[in-house]
């Protein structure tokens, strides 16, 4: 079903473009277009940025070093999950490198420091991961696009999944930064039961003994937590060591249980329920093409971070095709970007009025497939789901 929906969307977009009276722009020639990639490559979240970087580069490699028939060069630097460092990189890219098109930021606190400078300089930012609530509503901007998801949506889907699982009392946790606050807000928006405890952890936390004691004392039906990358690995390992996994189930958003987390925690993850907009077992042509190419190129399975970055590269390529490879006219780029004229790995995809995705969400479960643990797609839980802030956006 997802294959046919994707094909219908691509065919419809192609027919719309063919019917347009506008002449097709000439494709840019000469030196490659430089795209600034500011991402997290070190620390507990380092593999998240590495997957995003690798998928961006893969998308270009699969098309002869081009996106949308335009030669591109990714200029990559590590923000080390430090907002000030990300801001300095952005300023240098803008001032010294004359870069005008950016992507790559993983964490919302870094994005909050990076994006305003880029947009104030009439640059363009296309997010492959972070989608904080403030930029989705009243602070939305014409040159700012999100291809992944708006932060809250990720966790709204987990709240909806908790309802489906029949949980009435849930203990919720997330790091105390923008994405963590969006996470708990999103979960509570759709969850219909009772929140027993709402706990904010530190973004650099590695010891969760105090939180384990609180969970044991609260005796909830389930635990929901948002801890991406190494934070999630540490949390789930300690959850299992505390003897909680066999008695209090977890319902998680995708960043808390990706293929890297699964490999790291092993048997402790079996049976965990997860919500996501994509999974590596999706049976549509572009997803299969991406997963196969990523595994051949890097000898590992892609995470959600890789998938989102790959889709971001395809979206940028579609926009560049529409402008002939130019980013000098942000409005022309915006017009081309909002057509979403690319075959998304997730199937159904379109931009909402605040330039964030409208898309479907799915329930996954950690199960054994051929003797190995894997994330298996079980059912659709939200369809054509938008975010709660779109109505506040005026662009």
Short mmCIF file of C-alpha atoms in Angstrom, two decimals, residues 141-336:
data_model
loop_
_atom_site.label_atom_id
_atom_site.label_comp_id
_atom_site.label_asym_id
_atom_site.label_seq_id
_atom_site.Cartn_x
_atom_site.Cartn_y
_atom_site.Cartn_z
CA UNK A 141 10.55 31.60 8.64
CA UNK A 142 10.26 31.45 4.85
CA UNK A 143 13.80 30.10 4.38
CA UNK A 144 13.47 27.36 7.01
CA UNK A 145 12.25 23.87 6.10
CA UNK A 146 12.02 20.62 8.06
CA UNK A 147 12.09 17.27 6.23
CA UNK A 148 12.25 14.98 9.28
CA UNK A 149 9.35 15.88 11.62
CA UNK A 150 8.28 18.56 14.05
CA UNK A 151 9.64 17.50 17.45
CA UNK A 152 6.27 17.04 19.14
CA UNK A 153 4.97 14.73 16.38
CA UNK A 154 7.57 12.10 17.15
CA UNK A 155 6.29 11.85 20.70
CA UNK A 156 2.61 12.34 19.92
CA UNK A 157 2.94 9.10 17.97
CA UNK A 158 4.34 7.39 21.10
CA UNK A 159 1.40 8.74 23.12
CA UNK A 160 -1.01 7.33 20.54
CA UNK A 161 0.81 3.99 20.68
CA UNK A 162 0.54 3.93 24.49
CA UNK A 163 -3.23 4.34 24.10
CA UNK A 164 -3.36 1.43 21.66
CA UNK A 165 -1.37 -0.73 24.09
CA UNK A 166 -3.96 0.03 26.78
CA UNK A 167 -1.62 1.73 29.24
CA UNK A 168 -3.43 3.90 31.79
CA UNK A 169 -0.56 5.15 33.98
CA UNK A 170 2.76 6.14 32.38
CA UNK A 171 5.99 7.51 33.86
CA UNK A 172 7.64 9.91 31.36
CA UNK A 173 11.25 11.18 31.11
CA UNK A 174 13.35 13.30 28.73
CA UNK A 175 16.49 15.48 28.88
CA UNK A 176 15.96 19.08 29.93
CA UNK A 177 16.49 20.91 26.63
CA UNK A 178 14.23 22.11 23.82
CA UNK A 179 13.66 18.72 22.17
CA UNK A 180 13.14 17.06 25.55
CA UNK A 181 10.51 19.59 26.57
CA UNK A 182 8.83 19.21 23.17
CA UNK A 183 8.96 15.45 23.67
CA UNK A 184 7.00 15.37 26.89
CA UNK A 185 4.58 18.01 25.61
CA UNK A 186 3.95 15.91 22.52
CA UNK A 187 3.45 12.67 24.42
CA UNK A 188 0.97 14.28 26.81
CA UNK A 189 -0.96 15.86 23.93
CA UNK A 190 -2.25 12.51 22.61
CA UNK A 191 -1.91 10.18 25.60
CA UNK A 192 -5.32 9.76 27.24
CA UNK A 193 -4.22 8.21 30.54
CA UNK A 194 -2.53 9.52 33.69
CA UNK A 195 1.06 10.74 33.93
CA UNK A 196 2.41 9.36 37.20
CA UNK A 197 5.69 11.31 37.06
CA UNK A 198 7.24 13.84 34.67
CA UNK A 199 11.03 13.87 35.02
CA UNK A 200 13.68 15.90 33.20
CA UNK A 201 17.18 14.43 33.08
CA UNK A 202 20.42 16.16 32.12
CA UNK A 203 21.53 16.14 28.49
CA UNK A 204 24.96 14.85 29.58
CA UNK A 205 23.63 12.33 32.13
CA UNK A 206 25.01 8.79 32.24
CA UNK A 207 23.81 7.51 35.64
CA UNK A 208 20.06 7.01 36.00
CA UNK A 209 19.99 5.24 39.38
CA UNK A 210 17.80 7.92 40.97
CA UNK A 211 15.30 7.73 38.10
CA UNK A 212 15.19 3.92 38.36
CA UNK A 213 14.29 4.22 42.03
CA UNK A 214 11.51 6.70 41.20
CA UNK A 215 10.09 4.39 38.54
CA UNK A 216 10.11 1.43 40.90
CA UNK A 217 8.30 3.45 43.55
CA UNK A 218 5.68 4.83 41.12
CA UNK A 219 4.78 1.37 39.74
CA UNK A 220 3.37 2.70 36.44
CA UNK A 221 1.83 0.57 33.68
CA UNK A 222 4.67 1.63 31.37
CA UNK A 223 7.60 3.99 30.98
CA UNK A 224 8.04 6.40 28.09
CA UNK A 225 11.44 8.05 27.68
CA UNK A 226 13.18 10.13 25.05
CA UNK A 227 16.95 9.63 25.25
CA UNK A 228 18.69 9.72 21.85
CA UNK A 229 22.01 8.09 20.98
CA UNK A 230 24.30 7.05 23.81
CA UNK A 231 21.86 8.43 26.40
CA UNK A 232 19.27 5.87 25.34
CA UNK A 233 21.79 3.03 25.39
CA UNK A 234 22.79 3.94 28.96
CA UNK A 235 19.18 4.32 30.12
CA UNK A 236 17.92 1.02 28.72
CA UNK A 237 20.94 -0.93 29.98
CA UNK A 238 20.43 0.45 33.49
CA UNK A 239 16.68 -0.18 33.24
CA UNK A 240 17.40 -3.85 32.52
CA UNK A 241 20.05 -4.06 35.24
CA UNK A 242 17.58 -2.62 37.74
CA UNK A 243 15.23 -5.51 36.97
CA UNK A 244 12.50 -3.23 35.63
CA UNK A 245 12.31 -4.47 32.06
CA UNK A 246 10.50 -7.68 32.93
CA UNK A 247 7.88 -5.92 35.05
CA UNK A 248 7.31 -2.44 33.58
CA UNK A 249 7.24 -2.27 29.75
CA UNK A 250 8.55 0.65 27.73
CA UNK A 251 6.89 2.51 24.86
CA UNK A 252 9.46 4.56 22.98
CA UNK A 253 9.89 7.09 20.18
CA UNK A 254 12.29 6.12 17.39
CA UNK A 255 15.37 8.00 18.72
CA UNK A 256 15.26 5.94 21.93
CA UNK A 257 15.46 2.65 20.01
CA UNK A 258 17.28 2.64 16.68
CA UNK A 259 19.40 -0.16 15.18
CA UNK A 260 22.50 1.03 17.03
CA UNK A 261 20.69 1.13 20.37
CA UNK A 262 19.22 -2.30 19.64
CA UNK A 263 22.64 -3.79 18.89
CA UNK A 264 24.11 -2.23 22.03
CA UNK A 265 21.45 -3.38 24.50
CA UNK A 266 20.72 -6.76 22.88
CA UNK A 267 18.20 -9.09 24.52
CA UNK A 268 17.09 -6.37 26.94
CA UNK A 269 15.28 -4.68 24.05
CA UNK A 270 13.16 -7.65 22.98
CA UNK A 271 9.45 -6.83 23.04
CA UNK A 272 9.89 -3.06 23.30
CA UNK A 273 7.23 -1.03 21.43
CA UNK A 274 8.42 1.90 19.28
CA UNK A 275 6.73 4.56 17.15
CA UNK A 276 8.32 5.95 14.00
CA UNK A 277 7.66 7.59 10.63
CA UNK A 278 9.96 5.05 8.89
CA UNK A 279 11.57 1.66 9.33
CA UNK A 280 14.17 -0.22 7.33
CA UNK A 281 11.61 -2.91 6.41
CA UNK A 282 9.36 -0.45 4.55
CA UNK A 283 8.32 -2.03 1.26
CA UNK A 284 8.51 0.87 -1.16
CA UNK A 285 10.98 1.25 -4.01
CA UNK A 286 12.92 4.27 -2.71
CA UNK A 287 13.28 2.86 0.79
CA UNK A 288 14.58 -0.46 -0.53
CA UNK A 289 16.98 1.38 -2.82
CA UNK A 290 18.28 3.51 0.04
CA UNK A 291 18.69 0.68 2.55
CA UNK A 292 20.50 -1.54 0.02
CA UNK A 293 22.82 1.27 -1.08
CA UNK A 294 23.61 2.35 2.50
CA UNK A 295 24.44 -1.20 3.57
CA UNK A 296 26.70 -1.74 0.54
CA UNK A 297 28.47 1.59 0.98
CA UNK A 298 28.97 1.60 4.76
CA UNK A 299 28.57 -2.05 5.80
CA UNK A 300 25.92 -1.24 8.41
CA UNK A 301 22.18 -0.73 8.64
CA UNK A 302 20.96 2.87 8.43
CA UNK A 303 19.31 4.54 11.41
CA UNK A 304 16.36 6.91 11.22
CA UNK A 305 18.92 9.73 11.19
CA UNK A 306 20.38 8.39 7.97
CA UNK A 307 16.96 7.95 6.37
CA UNK A 308 15.92 11.50 7.23
CA UNK A 309 19.16 12.93 5.86
CA UNK A 310 18.78 10.92 2.66
CA UNK A 311 15.26 12.29 2.18
CA UNK A 312 16.60 15.76 2.95
CA UNK A 313 19.17 15.38 0.19
CA UNK A 314 16.45 14.29 -2.24
CA UNK A 315 14.28 17.26 -1.22
CA UNK A 316 17.19 19.68 -1.71
CA UNK A 317 17.88 18.07 -5.08
CA UNK A 318 14.28 18.58 -6.17
CA UNK A 319 14.46 22.25 -5.16
CA UNK A 320 17.78 22.74 -6.96
CA UNK A 321 16.36 21.15 -10.08
CA UNK A 322 13.56 23.69 -9.95
CA UNK A 323 15.95 26.66 -9.67
CA UNK A 324 18.59 25.46 -12.11
CA UNK A 325 21.00 24.93 -9.22
CA UNK A 326 20.82 28.46 -7.86
CA UNK A 327 20.27 29.44 -4.22
CA UNK A 328 20.61 33.17 -4.88
CA UNK A 329 16.82 33.61 -4.99
CA UNK A 330 15.39 32.14 -1.75
CA UNK A 331 11.81 32.61 -2.93
CA UNK A 332 12.44 30.57 -6.08
CA UNK A 333 14.09 27.88 -3.96
CA UNK A 334 11.12 27.94 -1.58
CA UNK A 335 8.61 27.52 -4.39
CA UNK A 336 10.51 24.53 -5.74
#
